[in-house]
Amino acid sequence: MTDSALEKSPLTRPLSRLGRATRQAIALATAAALVVAPLPARAQSSGPPIIRDAEIEQLLRDYTQPLLRVAGLAKQNVQVVIINDSTFNAFVIDGRRIFVNSGALMESQTPNQIIGVLAHEAGHIAGGHLAKLREQLARAQTQMILATILGLGAIAAGAASNRNSNNGLANAGAAALSAPGEVIRRNLLSYQRQQEESADRAAVRFLNDTGQSPKGMYETFKRFSEQLLFVSRGADPYAQSHPMPAERVAALADFARSSPYWDKKDDPALQLRHDLMRAKISGFMERPDTVLRRYPMSNDSLPARYARAIAGYKHGDLRQAVAQIDALLQVQPNNPYFHELRGQALLEGARPNEAIAPLRRALQLSGNSPLIAMMLGQALVASNNAAYADEAIAILRSALAREPEAPLGYTQLAMAYGRKGNYAEADLASAQAAYLRGDMKTARDLASRAKTRFAVGSPGWVKADDIVNTKVTEKR
């Protein structure tokens, strides 16, 4: 139905003749039907902090790609996005991204535990649950409006009748306003519970199809069931958007335990990568004393040494931290992320010339990771060596072709062009960086200046013109 047809609908015309208070009541009733929309969708609109890391992202790709293949999602280019949040959570808001909190990565003790969570979210995408939920919300909104109008009509009829008799129609109309909303809300919550159960079953199927155990998924949900037991005690099961924890775990156990892979363990090499990932998050995100409590000096494992080396360069003595990283490299000389860490420590320690060699090695061993390439480009630029300008430009342009929404890459590219005296490209790259940061005034100013430096109609001029003429939708 088009917008014009909707405006002519006999259902909407009476609304324009209702009083302001009545219209506000309808608006509130409609909003009540929408509050069951997933909270993460609202959180995402406010721009949650995103963590970017080549090592962690590669590990999560290795976790999800087999699941996406058996789910029929391999061609959708589904990405896993890491949210900087210490709580355990994962969610989807569209068919292209799975969001996972850093807290979920930290709390998952085995690869299988987080793989099970990712499989559950893949089940939501494969089932088209987000699109179906939007349809349910739209239907509920229409039902709420109709129910509210009918309820208001009953109130009006009751009020008119009360002038002649005391028959209670007004009270019936008031009840009609509240009852349909509760019924619709419960129907929506029931629909969401069905989606969660469907995603659980799909996840177990994906795990079986990839020869992986659903035990980790069960362990994760069971742990949270126990944590939520007190919170949900006495709660109305029909007013929950997710199945009641105990019921959900029991249902999951029934079909998860029947898996032929139930007792299959994670590969030791994968477990080590998982432990290194957790150590890395701790080293970068937690306080030094917290890192030392989690990974005391008595713990000589590779992950513990990794966490302490990171915390050492972030908060302590650079020379000692580099020595710790070198000790890690003696154990795994071909680990690209140990080389990356060495380069990052030197770069952030104002020693960019020394950072270039380990970052080159990291880039080679990682298969040309664009995030590592940008760091190498940054080191080349920071060296203040004009001989590196052309190499920095080539590396950064290649990385940005694969990561086109990285402001840091454009900032470093602008500096590299500046070293060459190519101020047209420098202004354009600076404009692109400002655009991606959301600073539209700076972006337009720089793009306007870039246009004066490029030949009219050239590719650079066209890109600058696009930025100048970009219309930003104002928030209302």
Tab-separated table of C-alpha atoms in Angstrom:
chain	number	residue	atom	x	y	z
A	1	MET	CA	0.000	0.000	0.000
A	2	THR	CA	1.491	3.378	-0.959
A	3	ASP	CA	1.701	6.343	1.361
A	4	SER	CA	-1.004	8.173	-0.572
A	5	ALA	CA	-3.360	5.215	-0.271
A	6	LEU	CA	-2.699	5.046	3.440
A	7	GLU	CA	-3.576	8.723	3.847
A	8	LYS	CA	-6.972	8.085	2.243
A	9	SER	CA	-7.723	5.034	4.360
A	10	PRO	CA	-11.030	5.318	6.240
A	11	LEU	CA	-9.235	3.937	9.288
A	12	THR	CA	-6.874	6.880	9.540
A	13	ARG	CA	-9.206	9.742	8.680
A	14	PRO	CA	-11.081	9.772	12.039
A	15	LEU	CA	-7.753	10.196	13.888
A	16	SER	CA	-7.362	13.731	12.544
A	17	ARG	CA	-10.612	14.763	14.207
A	18	LEU	CA	-9.720	13.386	17.655
A	19	GLY	CA	-8.506	15.647	20.444
A	20	ARG	CA	-4.805	16.081	21.233
A	21	ALA	CA	-4.991	14.006	24.425
A	22	THR	CA	-6.685	11.181	22.587
A	23	ARG	CA	-4.078	11.211	19.786
A	24	GLN	CA	-1.347	11.100	22.433
A	25	ALA	CA	-3.025	8.091	24.046
A	26	ILE	CA	-3.039	6.290	20.703
A	27	ALA	CA	0.605	7.169	20.161
A	28	LEU	CA	1.500	5.780	23.564
A	29	ALA	CA	-0.518	2.635	22.926
A	30	THR	CA	1.269	2.145	19.631
A	31	ALA	CA	4.623	2.659	21.303
A	32	ALA	CA	3.722	-0.007	23.847
A	33	ALA	CA	3.502	-2.491	21.013
A	34	LEU	CA	7.014	-1.605	19.918
A	35	VAL	CA	8.904	-1.764	23.184
A	36	VAL	CA	9.554	-5.465	22.702
A	37	ALA	CA	11.905	-4.663	19.821
A	38	PRO	CA	15.408	-5.990	20.641
A	39	LEU	CA	17.323	-3.580	22.849
A	40	PRO	CA	20.564	-3.986	20.861
A	41	ALA	CA	18.921	-2.315	17.875
A	42	ARG	CA	18.532	0.837	19.922
A	43	ALA	CA	22.012	0.543	21.373
A	44	GLN	CA	23.485	0.229	17.898
A	45	SER	CA	21.835	3.434	16.758
A	46	SER	CA	23.776	5.345	19.417
A	47	GLY	CA	27.077	4.052	18.075
A	48	PRO	CA	28.550	1.455	20.440
A	49	PRO	CA	32.358	1.345	20.649
A	50	ILE	CA	33.776	-1.178	18.199
A	51	ILE	CA	36.986	-3.161	18.698
A	52	ARG	CA	39.094	-3.824	15.604
A	53	ASP	CA	41.884	-6.406	15.820
A	54	ALA	CA	43.335	-8.552	13.048
A	55	GLU	CA	44.024	-11.577	15.248
A	56	ILE	CA	40.634	-11.719	16.965
A	57	GLU	CA	38.700	-11.046	13.760
A	58	GLN	CA	40.543	-13.838	11.949
A	59	LEU	CA	39.790	-16.268	14.765
A	60	LEU	CA	36.099	-15.353	14.698
A	61	ARG	CA	36.051	-15.789	10.915
A	62	ASP	CA	37.511	-19.255	11.384
A	63	TYR	CA	34.765	-19.964	13.938
A	64	THR	CA	31.871	-18.719	11.817
A	65	GLN	CA	32.715	-19.632	8.221
A	66	PRO	CA	31.945	-23.368	8.563
A	67	LEU	CA	28.648	-22.502	10.280
A	68	LEU	CA	27.694	-19.992	7.596
A	69	ARG	CA	28.405	-22.519	4.838
A	70	VAL	CA	26.064	-25.171	6.226
A	71	ALA	CA	23.481	-22.477	7.063
A	72	GLY	CA	23.400	-21.371	3.411
A	73	LEU	CA	24.814	-17.958	4.308
A	74	ALA	CA	28.282	-18.236	2.776
A	75	LYS	CA	27.475	-15.769	-0.022
A	76	GLN	CA	26.002	-13.131	2.302
A	77	ASN	CA	29.421	-12.008	3.575
A	78	VAL	CA	28.265	-12.074	7.198
A	79	GLN	CA	30.765	-10.262	9.419
A	80	VAL	CA	31.366	-10.639	13.153
A	81	VAL	CA	31.633	-7.242	14.857
A	82	ILE	CA	33.191	-6.972	18.329
A	83	ILE	CA	31.542	-4.571	20.790
A	84	ASN	CA	33.664	-3.138	23.598
A	85	ASP	CA	31.389	-4.221	26.421
A	86	SER	CA	32.331	-6.432	29.357
A	87	THR	CA	28.906	-8.098	29.629
A	88	PHE	CA	28.150	-11.433	28.009
A	89	ASN	CA	25.993	-10.778	24.967
A	90	ALA	CA	25.683	-11.509	21.274
A	91	PHE	CA	22.954	-10.406	18.883
A	92	VAL	CA	21.972	-9.684	15.305
A	93	ILE	CA	20.141	-6.642	13.952
A	94	ASP	CA	20.318	-7.460	10.252
A	95	GLY	CA	21.352	-10.252	7.899
A	96	ARG	CA	24.936	-9.065	7.460
A	97	ARG	CA	26.466	-8.810	10.924
A	98	ILE	CA	26.723	-10.785	14.116
A	99	PHE	CA	27.600	-8.575	17.074
A	100	VAL	CA	29.466	-10.115	19.989
A	101	ASN	CA	30.580	-8.379	23.171
A	102	SER	CA	34.202	-8.573	24.292
A	103	GLY	CA	32.798	-9.872	27.591
A	104	ALA	CA	31.380	-12.907	25.785
A	105	LEU	CA	34.809	-13.652	24.313
A	106	MET	CA	36.469	-13.270	27.709
A	107	GLU	CA	33.941	-15.469	29.543
A	108	SER	CA	33.956	-18.293	26.993
A	109	GLN	CA	36.565	-20.700	28.278
A	110	THR	CA	36.628	-22.888	25.175
A	111	PRO	CA	36.203	-22.234	21.446
A	112	ASN	CA	33.140	-24.485	21.486
A	113	GLN	CA	31.332	-22.241	23.946
A	114	ILE	CA	31.554	-19.114	21.791
A	115	ILE	CA	31.053	-21.129	18.590
A	116	GLY	CA	27.741	-22.327	20.023
A	117	VAL	CA	26.661	-18.740	20.665
A	118	LEU	CA	27.670	-17.745	17.129
A	119	ALA	CA	25.751	-20.734	15.769
A	120	HIS	CA	22.645	-19.530	17.620
A	121	GLU	CA	22.950	-16.065	16.068
A	122	ALA	CA	23.508	-17.627	12.640
A	123	GLY	CA	20.251	-19.484	13.268
A	124	HIS	CA	18.445	-16.159	13.635
A	125	ILE	CA	19.894	-14.907	10.335
A	126	ALA	CA	19.187	-18.154	8.453
A	127	GLY	CA	15.618	-18.164	9.765
A	128	GLY	CA	15.017	-14.584	8.656
A	129	HIS	CA	13.884	-13.804	12.190
A	130	LEU	CA	14.652	-10.087	12.102
A	131	ALA	CA	12.532	-9.478	9.015
A	132	LYS	CA	9.715	-11.630	10.404
A	133	LEU	CA	9.832	-9.829	13.734
A	134	ARG	CA	9.504	-6.476	11.954
A	135	GLU	CA	6.408	-7.829	10.192
A	136	GLN	CA	4.966	-8.914	13.531
A	137	LEU	CA	5.699	-5.481	15.026
A	138	ALA	CA	4.046	-3.729	12.098
A	139	ARG	CA	1.002	-5.985	12.413
A	140	ALA	CA	0.883	-5.379	16.159
A	141	GLN	CA	1.035	-1.628	15.592
A	142	THR	CA	-1.978	-1.778	13.292
A	143	GLN	CA	-3.851	-4.007	15.733
A	144	MET	CA	-3.056	-1.629	18.590
A	145	ILE	CA	-4.351	1.388	16.703
A	146	LEU	CA	-7.568	-0.408	15.793
A	147	ALA	CA	-8.055	-1.694	19.323
A	148	THR	CA	-7.465	1.796	20.733
A	149	ILE	CA	-9.916	3.416	18.343
A	150	LEU	CA	-12.580	0.844	19.189
A	151	GLY	CA	-11.917	1.361	22.881
A	152	LEU	CA	-12.227	5.140	22.516
A	153	GLY	CA	-15.445	4.627	20.610
A	154	ALA	CA	-16.832	2.555	23.454
A	155	ILE	CA	-15.825	5.266	25.936
A	156	ALA	CA	-17.531	7.933	23.826
A	157	ALA	CA	-20.650	5.811	23.516
A	158	GLY	CA	-20.622	5.134	27.230
A	159	ALA	CA	-20.220	8.794	28.054
A	160	ALA	CA	-23.169	9.698	25.859
A	161	SER	CA	-25.236	6.899	27.347
A	162	ASN	CA	-24.325	7.910	30.891
A	163	ARG	CA	-25.984	11.213	30.343
A	164	ASN	CA	-29.208	9.242	30.070
A	165	SER	CA	-28.519	6.188	32.189
A	166	ASN	CA	-25.852	4.571	34.341
A	167	ASN	CA	-25.164	1.412	32.307
A	168	GLY	CA	-21.358	1.099	32.730
A	169	LEU	CA	-20.458	1.331	29.020
A	170	ALA	CA	-17.718	3.844	29.819
A	171	ASN	CA	-16.028	1.366	32.148
A	172	ALA	CA	-16.251	-1.290	29.468
A	173	GLY	CA	-14.614	1.097	27.006
A	174	ALA	CA	-11.772	1.812	29.429
A	175	ALA	CA	-11.196	-1.920	29.847
A	176	ALA	CA	-11.204	-2.287	26.060
A	177	LEU	CA	-8.287	0.160	25.859
A	178	SER	CA	-6.020	-1.862	28.135
A	179	ALA	CA	-6.942	-5.496	27.390
A	180	PRO	CA	-6.040	-5.640	23.648
A	181	GLY	CA	-2.621	-4.094	24.294
A	182	GLU	CA	-1.740	-6.780	26.827
A	183	VAL	CA	-2.943	-9.547	24.502
A	184	ILE	CA	-0.924	-8.153	21.577
A	185	ARG	CA	2.151	-7.724	23.755
A	186	ARG	CA	1.950	-11.322	24.951
A	187	ASN	CA	1.513	-12.546	21.385
A	188	LEU	CA	4.668	-10.710	20.342
A	189	LEU	CA	6.635	-12.067	23.282
A	190	SER	CA	5.413	-15.555	22.480
A	191	TYR	CA	6.584	-15.080	18.898
A	192	GLN	CA	10.043	-14.050	20.121
A	193	ARG	CA	10.215	-17.110	22.369
A	194	GLN	CA	9.463	-19.277	19.359
A	195	GLN	CA	12.268	-17.570	17.450
A	196	GLU	CA	14.758	-18.256	20.254
A	197	GLU	CA	13.792	-21.920	20.376
A	198	SER	CA	14.043	-22.134	16.585
A	199	ALA	CA	17.520	-20.539	16.652
A	200	ASP	CA	18.628	-23.037	19.322
A	201	ARG	CA	17.565	-25.976	17.176
A	202	ALA	CA	19.161	-24.481	14.066
A	203	ALA	CA	22.410	-23.948	15.979
A	204	VAL	CA	22.586	-27.602	17.037
A	205	ARG	CA	21.948	-28.633	13.433
A	206	PHE	CA	24.745	-26.366	12.161
A	207	LEU	CA	27.135	-27.739	14.787
A	208	ASN	CA	26.285	-31.321	13.860
A	209	ASP	CA	26.698	-30.583	10.164
A	210	THR	CA	30.194	-29.198	10.813
A	211	GLY	CA	31.196	-32.050	13.124
A	212	GLN	CA	31.248	-29.897	16.257
A	213	SER	CA	29.816	-30.476	19.696
A	214	PRO	CA	26.769	-28.558	20.955
A	215	LYS	CA	28.047	-29.124	24.494
A	216	GLY	CA	29.667	-25.686	24.743
A	217	MET	CA	26.432	-23.991	23.730
A	218	TYR	CA	24.556	-26.024	26.340
A	219	GLU	CA	27.148	-25.211	29.017
A	220	THR	CA	26.878	-21.496	28.257
A	221	PHE	CA	23.085	-21.394	28.413
A	222	LYS	CA	23.047	-23.580	31.532
A	223	ARG	CA	25.452	-21.233	33.313
A	224	PHE	CA	23.234	-18.268	32.554
A	225	SER	CA	20.150	-20.215	33.499
A	226	GLU	CA	21.626	-20.689	36.958
A	227	GLN	CA	22.565	-17.010	37.177
A	228	LEU	CA	19.058	-15.940	36.162
A	229	LEU	CA	17.260	-18.453	38.363
A	230	PHE	CA	16.740	-15.998	41.207
A	231	VAL	CA	15.851	-13.118	38.880
A	232	SER	CA	13.177	-15.105	37.028
A	233	ARG	CA	11.683	-16.713	40.136
A	234	GLY	CA	8.011	-15.812	40.282
A	235	ALA	CA	8.072	-14.167	36.843
A	236	ASP	CA	5.144	-14.576	34.499
A	237	PRO	CA	6.374	-16.992	31.777
A	238	TYR	CA	4.023	-15.394	29.280
A	239	ALA	CA	5.613	-11.972	29.794
A	240	GLN	CA	9.136	-13.074	28.860
A	241	SER	CA	10.677	-12.335	25.438
A	242	HIS	CA	13.026	-15.315	25.796
A	243	PRO	CA	11.981	-18.759	26.990
A	244	MET	CA	12.219	-19.149	30.752
A	245	PRO	CA	15.857	-20.109	31.427
A	246	ALA	CA	15.233	-23.539	32.963
A	247	GLU	CA	12.755	-24.478	30.242
A	248	ARG	CA	15.074	-23.327	27.501
A	249	VAL	CA	18.046	-25.268	28.865
A	250	ALA	CA	15.938	-28.387	29.343
A	251	ALA	CA	14.666	-28.183	25.767
A	252	LEU	CA	18.194	-27.603	24.482
A	253	ALA	CA	19.553	-30.538	26.480
A	254	ASP	CA	17.031	-32.924	24.931
A	255	PHE	CA	18.234	-32.495	21.360
A	256	ALA	CA	21.830	-31.370	22.052
A	257	ARG	CA	22.740	-34.512	23.985
A	258	SER	CA	21.602	-36.664	21.071
A	259	SER	CA	24.406	-35.237	18.925
A	260	PRO	CA	27.021	-37.822	17.865
A	261	TYR	CA	29.637	-35.107	18.572
A	262	TRP	CA	28.508	-34.335	22.119
A	263	ASP	CA	31.804	-35.443	23.716
A	264	LYS	CA	34.087	-34.140	20.959
A	265	LYS	CA	36.791	-31.825	22.305
A	266	ASP	CA	38.199	-28.692	20.677
A	267	ASP	CA	41.432	-29.062	18.763
A	268	PRO	CA	44.355	-28.131	21.091
A	269	ALA	CA	45.768	-25.666	18.529
A	270	LEU	CA	42.381	-23.929	18.333
A	271	GLN	CA	42.133	-23.881	22.117
A	272	LEU	CA	45.528	-22.157	22.281
A	273	ARG	CA	44.407	-19.509	19.791
A	274	HIS	CA	41.265	-18.981	21.883
A	275	ASP	CA	43.314	-18.603	25.055
A	276	LEU	CA	45.648	-16.135	23.319
A	277	MET	CA	42.623	-14.129	22.197
A	278	ARG	CA	41.294	-13.908	25.752
A	279	ALA	CA	44.742	-12.939	27.011
A	280	LYS	CA	44.982	-10.211	24.395
A	281	ILE	CA	41.639	-8.695	25.400
A	282	SER	CA	42.722	-8.749	29.035
A	283	GLY	CA	46.105	-7.168	28.297
A	284	PHE	CA	44.647	-4.320	26.267
A	285	MET	CA	41.358	-3.706	28.068
A	286	GLU	CA	41.982	-4.427	31.753
A	287	ARG	CA	44.000	-2.622	34.403
A	288	PRO	CA	47.572	-3.887	34.929
A	289	ASP	CA	46.782	-5.168	38.438
A	290	THR	CA	43.747	-7.019	37.066
A	291	VAL	CA	45.896	-8.582	34.350
A	292	LEU	CA	48.426	-9.746	36.942
A	293	ARG	CA	45.688	-11.256	39.107
A	294	ARG	CA	44.278	-13.078	36.113
A	295	TYR	CA	47.722	-14.058	34.800
A	296	PRO	CA	50.130	-14.088	37.774
A	297	MET	CA	53.893	-14.366	37.306
A	298	SER	CA	53.678	-17.972	38.427
A	299	ASN	CA	51.712	-18.745	35.254
A	300	ASP	CA	54.303	-19.413	32.555
A	301	SER	CA	51.844	-20.337	29.801
A	302	LEU	CA	52.051	-18.607	26.431
A	303	PRO	CA	48.691	-16.788	26.885
A	304	ALA	CA	49.752	-15.520	30.328
A	305	ARG	CA	53.056	-14.220	28.966
A	306	TYR	CA	51.162	-12.620	26.056
A	307	ALA	CA	48.811	-10.755	28.410
A	308	ARG	CA	51.663	-9.545	30.606
A	309	ALA	CA	53.717	-8.386	27.594
A	310	ILE	CA	50.771	-6.340	26.303
A	311	ALA	CA	50.088	-4.826	29.718
A	312	GLY	CA	53.823	-4.124	30.055
A	313	TYR	CA	54.098	-2.055	26.885
A	314	LYS	CA	50.758	-0.299	27.518
A	315	HIS	CA	51.492	0.660	31.104
A	316	GLY	CA	55.136	-0.096	31.886
A	317	ASP	CA	58.659	-0.155	30.507
A	318	LEU	CA	58.883	-0.434	26.709
A	319	ARG	CA	62.318	-2.024	26.720
A	320	GLN	CA	61.220	-4.773	29.089
A	321	ALA	CA	57.976	-5.302	27.155
A	322	VAL	CA	59.859	-5.725	23.861
A	323	ALA	CA	62.068	-8.310	25.564
A	324	GLN	CA	58.920	-10.172	26.662
A	325	ILE	CA	57.559	-10.061	23.103
A	326	ASP	CA	60.874	-11.343	21.743
A	327	ALA	CA	60.586	-14.277	24.152
A	328	LEU	CA	57.153	-15.026	22.687
A	329	LEU	CA	58.643	-14.962	19.198
A	330	GLN	CA	61.224	-17.533	20.218
A	331	VAL	CA	58.348	-19.916	20.927
A	332	GLN	CA	56.290	-19.038	17.820
A	333	PRO	CA	58.574	-17.249	15.326
A	334	ASN	CA	55.919	-17.347	12.592
A	335	ASN	CA	53.053	-15.944	14.641
A	336	PRO	CA	52.079	-12.784	12.698
A	337	TYR	CA	50.379	-11.231	15.713
A	338	PHE	CA	53.479	-11.428	17.910
A	339	HIS	CA	55.343	-9.527	15.170
A	340	GLU	CA	52.435	-7.099	14.961
A	341	LEU	CA	52.563	-6.535	18.726
A	342	ARG	CA	56.297	-5.836	18.574
A	343	GLY	CA	55.762	-3.295	15.797
A	344	GLN	CA	52.811	-1.685	17.571
A	345	ALA	CA	54.759	-1.358	20.820
A	346	LEU	CA	57.672	0.315	19.031
A	347	LEU	CA	55.403	2.566	16.968
A	348	GLU	CA	53.455	3.758	20.007
A	349	GLY	CA	56.758	4.096	21.845
A	350	ALA	CA	57.861	6.756	19.323
A	351	ARG	CA	60.287	4.404	17.557
A	352	PRO	CA	58.585	4.110	14.128
A	353	ASN	CA	61.742	3.227	12.172
A	354	GLU	CA	62.251	0.150	14.357
A	355	ALA	CA	58.548	-0.755	13.994
A	356	ILE	CA	58.725	-1.100	10.201
A	357	ALA	CA	60.569	-4.449	10.035
A	358	PRO	CA	58.304	-6.404	12.443
A	359	LEU	CA	55.198	-4.923	10.817
A	360	ARG	CA	56.435	-5.950	7.373
A	361	ARG	CA	56.895	-9.480	8.701
A	362	ALA	CA	53.477	-9.431	10.352
A	363	LEU	CA	51.850	-8.306	7.111
A	364	GLN	CA	53.537	-11.103	5.182
A	365	LEU	CA	52.654	-13.831	7.687
A	366	SER	CA	49.035	-12.650	8.085
A	367	GLY	CA	48.242	-12.867	4.383
A	368	ASN	CA	48.213	-9.090	3.943
A	369	SER	CA	45.771	-8.198	6.693
A	370	PRO	CA	44.448	-4.696	5.877
A	371	LEU	CA	44.505	-3.667	9.554
A	372	ILE	CA	48.172	-4.601	9.858
A	373	ALA	CA	48.847	-2.910	6.507
A	374	MET	CA	47.429	0.344	7.870
A	375	MET	CA	49.687	0.102	10.906
A	376	LEU	CA	52.685	-0.456	8.624
A	377	GLY	CA	51.615	2.548	6.539
A	378	GLN	CA	51.405	4.573	9.736
A	379	ALA	CA	54.957	3.550	10.714
A	380	LEU	CA	56.272	4.439	7.254
A	381	VAL	CA	54.652	7.873	7.455
A	382	ALA	CA	55.799	8.457	11.038
A	383	SER	CA	59.405	7.707	10.075
A	384	ASN	CA	59.553	11.119	8.331
A	385	ASN	CA	61.562	9.461	5.577
A	386	ALA	CA	60.437	10.848	2.200
A	387	ALA	CA	61.783	7.703	0.541
A	388	TYR	CA	58.961	5.727	2.169
A	389	ALA	CA	56.142	7.978	0.878
A	390	ASP	CA	55.383	6.039	-2.312
A	391	GLU	CA	55.414	2.702	-0.490
A	392	ALA	CA	53.140	4.075	2.235
A	393	ILE	CA	50.658	5.348	-0.357
A	394	ALA	CA	50.587	2.006	-2.187
A	395	ILE	CA	50.138	0.014	1.034
A	396	LEU	CA	47.444	2.312	2.429
A	397	ARG	CA	45.447	2.494	-0.802
A	398	SER	CA	45.485	-1.303	-1.059
A	399	ALA	CA	44.362	-1.655	2.556
A	400	LEU	CA	41.583	0.917	2.145
A	401	ALA	CA	40.282	-0.910	-0.908
A	402	ARG	CA	39.496	-3.784	1.481
A	403	GLU	CA	38.612	-1.654	4.528
A	404	PRO	CA	36.970	1.442	2.999
A	405	GLU	CA	35.477	2.695	6.279
A	406	ALA	CA	38.703	3.150	8.288
A	407	PRO	CA	39.307	6.845	9.154
A	408	LEU	CA	42.844	6.107	10.384
A	409	GLY	CA	43.826	4.733	6.981
A	410	TYR	CA	42.671	7.908	5.213
A	411	THR	CA	44.406	10.107	7.796
A	412	GLN	CA	47.722	8.331	7.205
A	413	LEU	CA	47.159	8.415	3.443
A	414	ALA	CA	46.656	12.193	3.616
A	415	MET	CA	49.956	12.570	5.452
A	416	ALA	CA	51.745	10.379	2.920
A	417	TYR	CA	50.393	12.474	0.042
A	418	GLY	CA	51.439	15.587	1.941
A	419	ARG	CA	55.006	14.258	2.093
A	420	LYS	CA	54.876	14.015	-1.711
A	421	GLY	CA	53.477	17.519	-2.099
A	422	ASN	CA	50.291	16.131	-3.669
A	423	TYR	CA	47.918	18.443	-1.815
A	424	ALA	CA	44.861	17.611	-3.900
A	425	GLU	CA	44.958	13.944	-2.869
A	426	ALA	CA	45.952	14.944	0.669
A	427	ASP	CA	42.877	17.166	1.021
A	428	LEU	CA	40.632	14.482	-0.452
A	429	ALA	CA	41.946	11.786	1.905
A	430	SER	CA	41.554	14.156	4.878
A	431	ALA	CA	37.984	14.884	3.773
A	432	GLN	CA	37.235	11.162	3.577
A	433	ALA	CA	38.643	10.652	7.080
A	434	ALA	CA	36.491	13.488	8.468
A	435	TYR	CA	33.423	12.129	6.648
A	436	LEU	CA	33.890	8.687	8.227
A	437	ARG	CA	34.293	10.281	11.667
A	438	GLY	CA	30.982	12.086	11.158
A	439	ASP	CA	32.547	15.565	11.048
A	440	MET	CA	30.631	16.777	8.006
A	441	LYS	CA	31.628	20.449	8.252
A	442	THR	CA	35.336	19.619	8.113
A	443	ALA	CA	34.712	17.009	5.430
A	444	ARG	CA	32.899	19.522	3.191
A	445	ASP	CA	35.496	22.235	3.760
A	446	LEU	CA	38.377	19.921	2.836
A	447	ALA	CA	36.489	18.417	-0.100
A	448	SER	CA	35.682	21.896	-1.421
A	449	ARG	CA	39.349	22.809	-1.294
A	450	ALA	CA	40.281	19.510	-2.956
A	451	LYS	CA	37.900	20.291	-5.834
A	452	THR	CA	39.859	23.450	-6.620
A	453	ARG	CA	43.062	21.393	-6.894
A	454	PHE	CA	41.719	18.626	-9.161
A	455	ALA	CA	40.870	18.917	-12.840
A	456	VAL	CA	37.104	19.262	-13.263
A	457	GLY	CA	35.553	15.868	-13.950
A	458	SER	CA	38.607	13.866	-12.840
A	459	PRO	CA	38.055	10.898	-10.457
A	460	GLY	CA	39.400	12.902	-7.498
A	461	TRP	CA	37.158	15.874	-8.342
A	462	VAL	CA	34.103	13.567	-8.544
A	463	LYS	CA	34.852	11.991	-5.147
A	464	ALA	CA	35.318	15.417	-3.558
A	465	ASP	CA	32.108	16.659	-5.180
A	466	ASP	CA	30.208	13.679	-3.759
A	467	ILE	CA	31.313	14.628	-0.246
A	468	VAL	CA	30.449	18.300	-0.756
A	469	ASN	CA	26.945	17.394	-1.921
A	470	THR	CA	26.251	14.682	0.630
A	471	LYS	CA	22.997	15.386	2.439
A	472	VAL	CA	22.981	14.474	6.109
A	473	THR	CA	19.623	13.471	7.571
A	474	GLU	CA	18.984	15.510	10.692
A	475	LYS	CA	17.981	13.646	13.824
A	476	ARG	CA	14.522	14.576	14.978
